[in-house]
Amino acid sequence: MSTPFPFTAVVGQDDLRLALLLNAVSPAVGGVLVRGEKGTAKSTAVRALSALMPTLDVVAGCRFSCAPGSPDPGCPDGPHEPGAFETRAARMVELPVGASEDRLVGALDIERALAEGVKAFEPGLLADAHRGILYVDEVNLLHDHLVDLLLDAAAMGASYVEREGVSVRHAARFLLVGTMNPEEGELRPQLLDRFGLTVEVAASREPDQRVEVVRRRLAYDDDPAAFAARWAEEEAAVRARIVAARELLPSVRLGDGALRQIAATCAAFEVDGMRADIVMARAATALAAWAGRTDVLAEDVRQAALLALPHRRRRNPFDAPGLDEDKLDETLEEFGGSDDDDPDPDPGPDGPGGGGGQPEPDDAPQGDGDTAALPEAGENGQPQPSGAGEQSAVRASEPFRTKVLSVPGIGEGAAGRRSRARTEHGRTTGARRPRGALTKLHLAATVQAAAPHQRARGRSGPGLVVRRDDLRQATREGREGNLVLFVVDASGSMAARQRMSAVKGAVLSLLLDAYQRRDKVGLVTFRGTDADVALPPTSSVDAAAARLETLPTGGRTPLAAGLLRAHDVLRVERLRDPARRPLVVVVTDGRATGGPEPVALAGRAARLFAADGVASVVVDCESGPVRLGLAGQLAGELGGMAVTLDELRADSIAGLVKDVQRRAA
C-alpha cells in the first residue's frame, strides 16, 4: 500500500484543512465540496485525511462494517451475535466518475431472486464507505442520478436497493468529500446545497510558499516513507486532537444567542430553506469542540458562515460565489451579546483555518452600460486604436426564459434534459436481451420468455425455473444533454449598442437554459476577416458567459468563415464524444460581406451542416422597418429553422408553436 502524503505537510490551504477536520470531528456536518483550479492539492489533502481518522471496531466478517456495540438491526449480513470483532483503519473509498449505479449502491442477483426467492446482494461502494470516507473526484462530472443517490444516502444514513419488488437496506454513514474544477461545469444549486461545507482553493501567489510546496513534493516523491516519518509526530498530534474533539462534542452547548446569530445570518444572506441554519449550527459546535471549548462563541458562528453559506447564495451559474464579510460582521454584531456569548466577537477564526469567504471590495469598478462601452485602454492609458468600425464590449441585457429547442429523433447520449434519448432512467418502452450485465429487469418480458420452457425444465414446484437466457433488459426513454454550439455574429452590422446588448442577452438566456438542461456548450464568433473559437466545447456555461461579456464588435461579416470554423469544431468533438448530438445556434442578421462571393460561400458552408444532418437554429437579429430576410434564407440552407429574438422568449405567442423539429416538416 502506498504511503499517503501527510496531511500536516500540506502547505497553506487553511480553509480546506479546517473544513475536512471539522467533518472528521462531526460527520453530521454533511461533508465538504472543494472547488478550485487544477493542481491545488485538493485530492492530496482528502487522501491524506484518511490516515488521521481514528481506528474502528467492526463485527468480524460483516461486509457492512457494523459496530460491535450497536450493529445495524437491518444489516443484510445480520443478525449479529455478540462476540468476535476486529479493529481496522477507517476506509477511504473513491467513487470513479464512470461508475455505474450498481457499483455505487450494490446489485441484487435477479435470477436467484426470481427462481429461489433469495436476496443475494453484492454490496457496493456505499457499503464499503460506511463509517469511513467516500471521496468523489470531479463530482461535477458525475451523472446527476448518481449524485442524487449519493446525497440521499449521505442525508439518510442508509442505502436502499430496490429491483422489481425485491429490496435491500443497509446503513451508509460516511464523511462525503467531493472535489471539482468549476471550469468543467457547475453542480446544480440543489446538489450544491446538499454538501454541508464548501471551500474555494487556489494556488498561492507568494513565491516563498510556492517554493516550499515544490520542496516538500520533491522530497515526498524521492522517499515517501522517510518523508512521512518526518511528519509522524505532527500527524499523531492532530489524530489525538480529533479523538479528543469527538469525545468533547456531546458536551458542547449551543446557546440561544448563537442560534439567533445563525438564524439572522442565514436570513440576511437570503439563503433558501433551513439546511443552511442546521449545517451552521453543527459546524459551529464542531469548531468549539475542535478548539477544546464547551460553549459556541460568535467567532465559531462567523467561521461556520464562511464555510457553509457561499455556495448556497448562488441563484444561477453566472453568480460569483463568496460572502460579504463586512455584512457578516455587522449581522453578528447586531444579533450578538446574549446568553453568555462573547459580546465582542473576535472576527478571526479559530483553529488552522482562515476566513473562507470571498469579500466583495468596495472599490471594485461597477461599470454600467455607458462605462462598459468606452474603448479599452492600452498600456499608456490611452484608448486603443480599433479596427474598421470596431467597438468595445457592451453589457448583455437581462436574461429571460427561452422556448425549448431540441434535436429531432432519439439519441443515446449522456443523460440530460433536452432531447429524447434511450437512457438507463426514464419510462419503459420495450425489452431486449441484455448486452453484458443486467441492470434494469423487464419482469413481464422475462416471465414471458421463461414460461414456454417450464415443463421441459422439469418444473415441479411453485417457483419459476429461470435461466440466464430468459432475462430481458428493459429499454427506457428519457432525455439527453446535447452539445449546443453558439455561432455569434460580432461584425459591424451587429454593432448598434442596444441591438448587441439584446443579442448578448438572448445568448445568455440560451446559456442558462443549456445549464439547466445539462448540455455542453461551445462558442464561435466571427467578425473582420476571420472566425475564432472563443470557447471550445465545455460543461462550464459560466465560462461561455464570461467570454460573451467581453466580446467586442465591428468589421466585416465573414459568415462563411464562422460556419466553417463551427463545422470543424463539431468534427473534432464528434471524435471525442460521438454519442452526444449537436445543436448549432447561429446568432446573426444573415448578412455576409468580405471576400469574393461572400453570400455564395456562406450558402455552401451552411449546406455542409444540412448534409451531416446537424440540427440548427438561426436566431434572426435583423431589426428595423425594412427586413431582407437573409437569416431565413440561411436557415433554409442549414436545413433548420429561424426564430426572431422576440420568438425566442418562452412567453412569446409565436414561440409557443415553433420547434426545431419543424425542420423535418
XYZ file of C-alpha atoms in Angstrom:
665
model
C 0.000 0.000 0.000
C 1.445 3.398 -0.967
C 2.286 5.945 1.714
C -0.089 8.934 1.524
C 1.229 12.485 1.643
C 0.971 13.679 5.281
C -1.999 15.915 5.993
C 0.054 18.220 8.200
C 2.633 18.673 5.421
C 0.143 20.340 3.078
C 1.305 23.941 2.623
C -1.335 26.624 3.148
C -4.959 25.760 2.208
C -6.052 26.526 5.771
C -9.760 26.635 4.947
C -9.595 23.282 3.180
C -7.813 21.600 6.051
C -10.187 23.106 8.622
C -13.318 22.011 6.718
C -12.010 18.450 6.430
C -11.072 18.322 10.110
C -14.495 19.600 11.199
C -16.139 16.763 9.307
C -13.706 14.297 10.860
C -14.819 15.583 14.263
C -18.530 15.597 13.363
C -19.597 13.764 10.173
C -23.110 15.166 10.794
C -21.828 18.475 9.388
C -22.586 16.984 5.986
C -19.332 16.699 4.069
C -17.183 19.090 2.086
C -17.236 20.282 -1.507
C -13.796 21.511 -2.576
C -13.893 23.863 -5.561
C -10.754 25.102 -7.239
C -8.406 25.183 -10.160
C -6.294 22.186 -11.091
C -3.100 21.490 -9.160
C -4.165 22.968 -5.815
C -3.747 19.869 -3.588
C -7.484 19.101 -3.455
C -7.070 15.354 -3.912
C -3.837 15.250 -1.907
C -5.461 16.766 1.177
C -8.502 14.494 1.016
C -6.449 11.324 0.657
C -4.156 12.469 3.467
C -7.128 12.876 5.818
C -7.825 9.140 5.827
C -4.593 8.488 7.719
C -5.805 10.750 10.545
C -9.160 9.050 11.060
C -9.408 7.014 14.300
C -9.464 3.212 14.002
C -12.771 1.319 14.046
C -14.082 -1.773 15.816
C -16.222 -3.786 13.362
C -18.127 -7.063 13.603
C -15.895 -9.826 12.291
C -16.923 -10.946 8.822
C -19.561 -8.229 8.335
C -19.341 -6.736 4.854
C -21.129 -3.587 6.061
C -18.758 -2.608 8.902
C -21.325 -2.861 11.693
C -20.196 -1.600 15.106
C -19.990 -4.471 17.667
C -21.755 -2.474 20.370
C -24.649 -1.287 18.172
C -24.931 -3.365 14.991
C -27.441 -2.332 12.340
C -30.615 -4.379 13.038
C -31.379 -4.438 9.308
C -27.882 -5.440 8.175
C -28.095 -7.919 5.264
C -25.328 -9.961 6.940
C -27.162 -9.946 10.282
C -28.400 -10.568 12.804
C -25.044 -10.350 14.557
C -24.415 -12.267 17.733
C -22.265 -10.625 20.428
C -18.727 -11.835 20.120
C -15.822 -11.532 17.777
C -14.838 -8.175 16.372
C -11.821 -6.765 14.638
C -10.101 -3.387 14.663
C -9.071 -1.746 11.428
C -8.388 1.677 9.930
C -11.260 3.731 8.578
C -11.593 3.209 4.835
C -11.377 5.860 2.187
C -13.428 4.740 -0.797
C -13.100 6.549 -4.135
C -16.075 6.745 -6.485
C -14.946 6.847 -10.127
C -16.704 9.300 -12.440
C -17.687 6.455 -14.772
C -19.144 4.218 -12.059
C -22.486 2.533 -12.655
C -25.472 2.654 -10.326
C -24.897 -0.999 -9.367
C -21.278 -0.242 -8.448
C -22.409 2.605 -6.201
C -25.360 1.101 -4.315
C -24.767 -2.620 -4.889
C -26.553 -5.213 -7.005
C -29.163 -7.895 -6.486
C -28.915 -11.257 -8.218
C -32.238 -11.025 -10.040
C -32.015 -14.569 -11.382
C -31.745 -16.072 -7.878
C -34.377 -13.695 -6.550
C -36.907 -14.897 -9.168
C -36.042 -18.591 -9.086
C -35.227 -19.134 -5.395
C -36.669 -16.115 -3.599
C -33.214 -15.388 -2.157
C -31.937 -11.852 -1.594
C -28.422 -12.396 -2.903
C -26.882 -8.941 -2.524
C -23.432 -7.802 -3.616
C -22.510 -4.644 -1.643
C -21.461 -1.501 -3.478
C -19.219 1.424 -2.676
C -21.728 2.943 -0.235
C -21.418 -0.162 1.940
C -17.616 -0.079 1.714
C -17.605 3.576 2.821
C -19.801 3.045 5.912
C -18.105 4.663 8.932
C -15.310 5.927 6.678
C -14.724 8.459 3.897
C -16.364 8.487 0.482
C -14.345 10.601 -1.939
C -15.680 11.724 -5.316
C -13.109 13.427 -7.521
C -14.641 15.676 -10.213
C -18.093 15.318 -8.643
C -19.496 17.816 -11.158
C -18.826 15.291 -13.939
C -20.751 12.518 -12.182
C -24.154 11.654 -13.673
C -26.956 13.500 -11.905
C -28.846 10.362 -10.868
C -25.690 9.009 -9.186
C -25.200 12.294 -7.329
C -28.832 12.102 -6.182
C -28.340 8.562 -4.858
C -25.098 9.547 -3.192
C -26.512 12.584 -1.421
C -29.706 10.786 -0.404
C -27.643 8.094 1.286
C -25.484 10.713 2.995
C -28.572 12.532 4.292
C -30.473 9.427 5.482
C -27.508 7.396 6.681
C -28.778 4.381 4.749
C -28.815 2.984 1.225
C -31.820 1.327 -0.381
C -31.636 -1.017 -3.373
C -34.962 -1.935 -4.960
C -35.424 -4.016 -8.095
C -38.795 -5.343 -9.227
C -40.228 -5.628 -5.710
C -37.060 -7.034 -4.129
C -35.407 -4.575 -1.739
C -32.354 -4.446 0.485
C -31.424 -1.766 3.015
C -28.144 -1.229 4.842
C -26.530 1.516 6.899
C -24.358 4.003 4.998
C -22.961 6.776 7.169
C -19.789 8.322 5.847
C -17.816 11.520 5.506
C -18.602 12.754 1.995
C -15.931 14.772 0.202
C -16.253 15.974 -3.376
C -13.769 17.951 -5.438
C -14.397 19.833 -8.660
C -12.871 22.294 -11.087
C -15.546 24.944 -11.884
C -14.047 25.362 -15.365
C -15.504 21.948 -16.224
C -19.058 22.830 -15.225
C -21.112 23.551 -12.126
C -23.265 21.386 -9.926
C -26.958 22.154 -9.784
C -27.915 24.518 -6.908
C -29.973 21.820 -5.178
C -26.970 19.482 -5.251
C -24.631 22.196 -4.018
C -26.975 22.715 -1.085
C -26.629 19.084 -0.041
C -22.931 19.484 0.747
C -22.519 20.793 4.268
C -19.456 22.980 3.689
C -17.681 24.315 0.646
C -14.165 25.658 0.206
C -12.680 27.654 -2.649
C -8.992 26.824 -3.146
C -6.394 28.473 -5.343
C -2.644 28.243 -5.750
C -0.667 30.713 -3.660
C 0.818 33.717 -5.420
C 3.560 34.046 -2.786
C 6.908 32.848 -4.203
C 8.173 31.592 -0.819
C 5.104 29.455 -0.279
C 5.259 28.046 -3.796
C 8.921 27.169 -3.254
C 8.003 25.278 -0.094
C 5.266 23.362 -1.939
C 7.745 22.222 -4.582
C 10.405 21.376 -1.991
C 8.067 19.158 0.029
C 6.616 17.460 -3.014
C 10.034 16.581 -4.396
C 11.128 15.248 -1.010
C 7.997 13.093 -0.811
C 8.458 11.725 -4.325
C 12.094 10.816 -3.581
C 11.270 8.773 -0.457
C 7.596 8.713 0.657
C 8.240 6.632 3.771
C 11.062 8.840 5.050
C 9.092 11.994 4.333
C 6.056 10.637 6.203
C 8.283 9.663 9.141
C 9.453 13.282 9.483
C 5.825 14.373 9.935
C 4.728 11.447 12.111
C 4.728 13.481 15.343
C 2.531 16.235 13.885
C 0.201 13.634 12.391
C -0.151 11.870 15.757
C -0.944 15.174 17.473
C -3.734 16.018 15.024
C -5.130 12.474 15.269
C -5.236 12.758 19.065
C -6.925 16.154 18.800
C -9.646 14.681 16.545
C -10.307 11.930 19.112
C -10.467 14.478 21.950
C -12.820 16.739 19.981
C -15.127 13.808 19.213
C -15.313 12.969 22.908
C -15.995 16.609 23.824
C -18.600 17.188 21.092
C -21.672 15.910 23.047
C -20.831 18.358 25.855
C -20.688 21.477 23.661
C -23.518 23.909 24.411
C -25.128 25.826 21.552
C -26.818 28.719 23.344
C -29.809 30.767 22.248
C -27.544 33.714 21.464
C -25.505 31.694 18.986
C -28.684 30.262 17.480
C -30.054 33.776 16.963
C -26.842 34.792 15.237
C -27.056 31.746 12.972
C -30.677 32.412 12.050
C -30.061 36.137 11.493
C -27.045 35.430 9.286
C -28.919 32.967 7.074
C -31.815 35.413 6.773
C -29.508 38.350 5.991
C -27.868 36.469 3.128
C -31.243 35.196 1.843
C -30.297 31.535 1.621
C -33.083 29.153 0.625
C -34.578 26.644 3.047
C -33.398 25.679 6.531
C -30.497 23.365 5.725
C -28.002 26.229 5.980
C -29.111 27.009 9.557
C -28.723 23.369 10.593
C -25.326 22.992 8.934
C -24.076 26.224 10.515
C -25.206 25.025 13.940
C -23.393 21.710 13.558
C -20.269 23.332 12.124
C -20.126 25.930 14.910
C -20.471 23.161 17.508
C -17.668 21.182 15.860
C -15.493 24.317 15.785
C -15.948 24.768 19.526
C -15.077 21.107 20.169
C -12.020 21.395 17.904
C -10.888 24.401 19.952
C -11.411 22.451 23.207
C -14.361 24.577 24.370
C -17.804 23.589 25.608
C -19.509 26.843 24.530
C -20.112 28.095 20.998
C -18.846 31.651 20.551
C -19.546 34.281 17.928
C -16.213 33.546 16.280
C -17.390 29.950 15.744
C -20.594 31.203 14.129
C -18.593 33.521 11.871
C -16.257 30.780 10.663
C -19.194 28.395 10.176
C -20.907 31.004 7.986
C -17.794 31.429 5.838
C -17.741 27.676 5.191
C -21.467 26.904 4.966
C -23.050 29.847 3.112
C -21.072 30.893 -0.013
C -22.303 28.039 -2.229
C -25.881 28.456 -1.002
C -26.116 32.059 -2.195
C -25.758 31.207 -5.910
C -29.030 31.638 -7.789
C -27.650 30.729 -11.223
C -24.300 29.607 -12.661
C -23.312 33.183 -13.526
C -23.330 34.337 -9.896
C -19.865 34.565 -8.356
C -19.513 32.528 -5.151
C -18.467 34.282 -1.984
C -19.663 36.154 1.056
C -19.514 39.838 2.021
C -17.549 39.658 5.275
C -18.403 43.243 6.279
C -22.097 42.417 6.083
C -21.455 39.212 8.038
C -19.680 41.101 10.829
C -22.475 43.683 11.007
C -25.107 40.952 11.332
C -23.188 39.111 14.045
C -22.666 42.320 15.987
C -26.321 43.316 15.712
C -27.624 39.980 16.987
C -24.819 39.113 19.419
C -24.240 39.766 23.078
C -26.601 37.455 24.966
C -26.748 34.027 26.566
C -23.149 34.295 27.777
C -21.844 34.564 24.221
C -18.810 36.746 23.626
C -20.269 40.311 23.366
C -17.344 41.491 21.271
C -16.540 38.600 18.968
C -13.105 38.304 17.536
C -13.541 38.292 13.746
C -10.581 35.947 13.395
C -11.340 32.202 13.078
C -10.136 29.546 15.478
C -8.042 26.562 14.519
C -5.869 26.097 11.438
C -8.394 27.691 9.012
C -8.576 31.298 7.969
C -11.530 33.224 6.597
C -13.232 31.180 3.909
C -15.330 33.834 2.201
C -14.586 35.864 -0.861
C -15.023 39.569 0.050
C -16.517 41.967 -2.405
C -14.218 45.023 -2.396
C -15.957 48.375 -2.084
C -13.626 49.977 -4.597
C -14.273 47.395 -7.347
C -15.355 49.023 -10.584
C -19.099 48.798 -11.027
C -19.256 49.718 -14.708
C -22.675 50.356 -16.189
C -23.810 50.305 -19.761
C -22.098 53.598 -20.539
C -18.742 52.895 -18.967
C -18.679 49.409 -20.436
C -18.865 50.865 -23.917
C -15.763 53.036 -23.589
C -12.792 51.965 -25.714
C -10.356 49.694 -23.911
C -7.258 51.464 -22.614
C -3.847 50.495 -23.885
C -0.631 50.219 -21.909
C -0.163 54.006 -21.848
C -3.688 54.602 -20.570
C -4.917 55.914 -23.930
C -7.715 54.271 -25.868
C -6.501 51.502 -28.125
C -6.882 52.003 -31.837
C -9.637 49.819 -33.189
C -10.160 48.032 -36.445
C -12.609 49.129 -39.039
C -15.620 50.224 -37.052
C -14.617 48.112 -34.047
C -16.344 48.837 -30.744
C -15.527 47.547 -27.282
C -17.792 45.131 -25.481
C -21.258 46.121 -24.265
C -23.146 44.511 -21.433
C -25.831 41.921 -22.048
C -29.440 42.723 -21.335
C -31.280 40.785 -18.626
C -31.685 37.060 -19.446
C -35.142 35.574 -19.944
C -36.712 32.122 -20.096
C -36.362 30.726 -23.606
C -38.534 28.342 -25.562
C -37.329 24.744 -25.647
C -35.047 23.904 -28.568
C -34.424 20.212 -29.119
C -32.696 17.870 -31.542
C -35.054 15.706 -33.648
C -35.034 11.923 -33.367
C -33.892 9.692 -30.499
C -30.290 9.753 -29.347
C -28.140 7.738 -26.951
C -26.040 10.489 -25.415
C -25.290 11.434 -21.830
C -28.294 11.867 -19.558
C -29.703 15.374 -19.602
C -32.933 17.279 -20.061
C -33.098 18.472 -23.659
C -33.747 15.878 -26.389
C -35.315 12.426 -26.482
C -32.893 9.558 -25.944
C -32.563 5.947 -24.891
C -31.301 6.115 -21.331
C -30.899 3.997 -18.194
C -33.599 6.063 -16.475
C -36.965 7.107 -17.829
C -40.194 5.485 -18.966
C -40.047 1.858 -20.106
C -40.677 1.484 -23.827
C -39.780 -2.160 -24.500
C -37.418 -5.037 -23.765
C -34.333 -6.658 -25.283
C -31.737 -9.252 -24.431
C -29.118 -7.774 -22.091
C -25.768 -6.745 -23.522
C -23.437 -7.547 -20.658
C -24.640 -7.243 -17.059
C -28.386 -6.907 -16.497
C -29.198 -3.522 -14.949
C -32.958 -2.985 -15.412
C -35.098 -6.113 -15.488
C -38.239 -6.173 -17.635
C -40.225 -8.600 -15.473
C -43.132 -9.307 -17.833
C -40.837 -9.989 -20.786
C -38.638 -12.254 -18.643
C -41.607 -14.306 -17.434
C -42.951 -14.492 -20.987
C -39.578 -15.790 -22.234
C -39.316 -18.422 -19.466
C -42.935 -19.645 -19.439
C -42.887 -21.929 -22.539
C -39.949 -23.953 -21.172
C -41.202 -24.804 -17.684
C -42.288 -28.394 -18.480
C -39.089 -29.141 -20.416
C -37.043 -27.824 -17.485
C -38.795 -30.188 -15.083
C -40.645 -27.596 -13.029
C -42.456 -29.324 -10.182
C -42.964 -26.658 -7.529
C -44.456 -23.171 -7.402
C -41.184 -21.452 -8.308
C -40.459 -20.328 -11.848
C -37.418 -22.008 -13.429
C -35.483 -19.059 -14.882
C -32.253 -19.276 -16.814
C -29.864 -16.613 -17.924
C -31.172 -16.661 -21.496
C -34.657 -15.767 -20.257
C -33.671 -12.456 -18.685
C -34.755 -9.335 -20.544
C -33.370 -5.837 -20.172
C -35.901 -3.010 -20.063
C -35.349 -0.343 -22.693
C -36.170 3.134 -21.475
C -36.627 6.524 -22.971
C -35.625 9.714 -21.212
C -33.770 12.892 -22.086
C -30.193 13.547 -23.087
C -27.887 16.530 -22.923
C -26.608 17.920 -26.210
C -23.695 19.989 -27.429
C -25.094 23.463 -28.023
C -22.635 25.312 -30.242
C -23.236 29.046 -30.493
C -22.034 30.786 -33.657
C -22.296 34.513 -32.921
C -22.017 37.314 -35.459
C -19.878 40.083 -33.896
C -19.446 42.146 -37.059
C -20.176 45.794 -37.648
C -23.717 45.080 -38.853
C -24.496 43.891 -35.301
C -22.675 46.710 -33.551
C -25.559 49.016 -32.659
C -25.288 49.222 -28.865
C -28.904 48.497 -27.960
C -29.076 45.742 -30.550
C -25.893 43.974 -29.442
C -26.990 44.183 -25.822
C -30.227 42.405 -26.755
C -28.298 39.795 -28.751
C -25.975 39.070 -25.825
C -28.981 38.854 -23.524
C -30.542 36.262 -25.818
C -27.346 34.170 -25.933
C -27.006 34.477 -22.148
C -30.590 33.215 -21.809
C -29.803 30.243 -24.040
C -26.677 29.535 -21.971
C -28.743 29.485 -18.800
C -31.171 27.103 -20.498
C -28.221 24.894 -21.532
C -27.012 24.804 -17.914
C -30.430 23.705 -16.689
C -30.648 21.001 -19.355
C -27.136 19.561 -18.659
C -25.673 20.470 -22.059
C -22.135 21.070 -23.122
C -21.654 24.444 -24.795
C -19.172 25.998 -27.214
C -18.793 29.496 -28.649
C -17.567 30.522 -32.107
C -17.514 34.210 -33.052
C -16.828 35.837 -36.400
C -16.016 39.406 -37.437
C -13.437 41.277 -39.507
C -11.752 38.722 -41.748
C -11.912 35.509 -39.733
C -13.668 33.438 -37.074
C -12.423 32.412 -33.625
C -13.262 29.581 -31.270
C -13.909 31.754 -28.231
C -14.642 28.683 -26.122
C -14.110 25.016 -27.097
C -16.948 22.658 -26.078
C -17.176 22.510 -22.299
C -19.646 21.877 -19.493
C -18.844 25.257 -17.953
C -21.556 27.630 -19.139
C -20.262 30.369 -16.864
C -17.002 30.330 -18.829
C -19.033 30.861 -22.001
C -20.904 33.720 -20.339
C -17.615 35.362 -19.360
C -16.296 35.152 -22.943
C -19.563 36.557 -24.253
C -19.446 39.501 -21.856
C -16.078 40.681 -23.182
C -16.904 40.129 -26.847
C -16.166 43.263 -28.946
C -17.873 44.001 -32.243
C -17.002 45.636 -35.551
C -15.613 44.997 -39.001
C -16.943 42.962 -41.884
C -19.140 39.838 -41.695
C -17.225 36.656 -42.626
C -20.285 34.417 -42.233
C -18.766 31.563 -44.228
C -15.645 31.571 -42.028
C -17.813 31.358 -38.913
C -19.798 28.412 -40.253
C -16.696 26.564 -41.445
C -14.991 27.044 -38.079
C -18.105 25.715 -36.322
C -18.146 22.714 -38.668
C -14.526 21.942 -37.731
C -15.369 22.174 -34.020
C -18.196 19.663 -34.456
C -15.961 17.304 -36.445
C -13.343 17.215 -33.679
C -15.931 16.922 -30.921
C -17.644 14.042 -32.737
C -14.423 12.062 -32.404
C -14.196 12.807 -28.679
C -17.850 12.251 -27.798
C -19.645 10.503 -30.669
C -22.855 9.828 -28.718
C -23.549 13.490 -27.906
C -25.656 15.061 -30.631
C -25.069 18.726 -31.538
C -27.442 21.654 -31.827
C -25.989 24.651 -33.698
C -27.418 28.063 -32.783
C -26.380 30.765 -35.276
C -26.985 34.284 -33.981
C -26.863 36.704 -36.926
C -28.828 39.040 -39.176
C -27.832 36.863 -42.139
C -25.613 39.394 -43.890
C -22.321 38.199 -45.421
C -19.579 40.599 -46.580
C -15.884 40.485 -47.355
C -14.013 38.481 -49.968
C -15.301 37.229 -53.320
C -18.886 35.948 -53.451
C -19.445 36.004 -49.671
C -23.130 35.047 -49.912
C -22.443 32.017 -52.131
C -19.611 30.882 -49.845
C -21.878 31.153 -46.805
C -24.535 29.087 -48.579
C -22.066 26.319 -49.406
C -20.778 26.277 -45.837
C -24.329 26.068 -44.487
C -25.139 23.104 -46.709
C -22.339 21.123 -45.009
C -24.420 21.107 -41.820
C -27.521 20.014 -43.728
C -25.579 17.181 -45.378
C -24.415 15.935 -41.947
C -27.941 16.103 -40.516
C -26.928 18.598 -37.819
C -29.890 20.234 -36.075
C -29.675 24.015 -36.293
C -31.491 27.192 -35.352
C -30.864 30.687 -36.692
C -31.686 33.478 -34.258
C -32.641 36.338 -36.587
C -31.230 39.599 -35.209
C -32.358 41.790 -38.115
C -34.228 44.888 -36.971
C -35.803 47.958 -38.477
C -38.856 48.584 -40.671
C -37.210 47.088 -43.788
C -36.087 43.473 -43.471
C -34.192 41.475 -46.079
C -34.994 38.021 -44.681
C -31.397 36.842 -45.054
C -31.481 34.896 -41.767
C -34.440 32.881 -43.023
C -32.562 32.048 -46.218
C -29.574 30.924 -44.143
C -31.847 28.681 -42.044
C -33.107 27.085 -45.243
C -29.548 26.352 -46.386
C -28.758 24.856 -42.962
C -31.882 22.715 -43.051
C -33.004 24.295 -39.786
C -35.436 26.936 -38.613
C -35.263 30.665 -37.959
C -36.647 32.489 -34.921
C -36.569 36.170 -34.127
C -35.366 37.480 -30.791
C -38.986 38.005 -29.731
C -39.983 34.487 -30.768
C -37.140 33.061 -28.693
C -38.917 34.001 -25.492
C -40.919 31.198 -23.896
C -43.851 33.550 -23.244
C -43.999 34.685 -26.869
C -47.184 33.663 -28.713
C -45.202 32.804 -31.820
C -42.617 30.944 -29.746
C -45.232 28.584 -28.351
C -45.966 26.994 -31.711
C -42.489 26.579 -33.194
C -39.848 23.944 -32.520
C -36.669 22.716 -34.082
C -38.462 19.562 -35.129
C -40.460 21.562 -37.680
C -37.451 21.396 -39.973
C -38.499 17.818 -40.774
C -41.943 19.001 -41.949
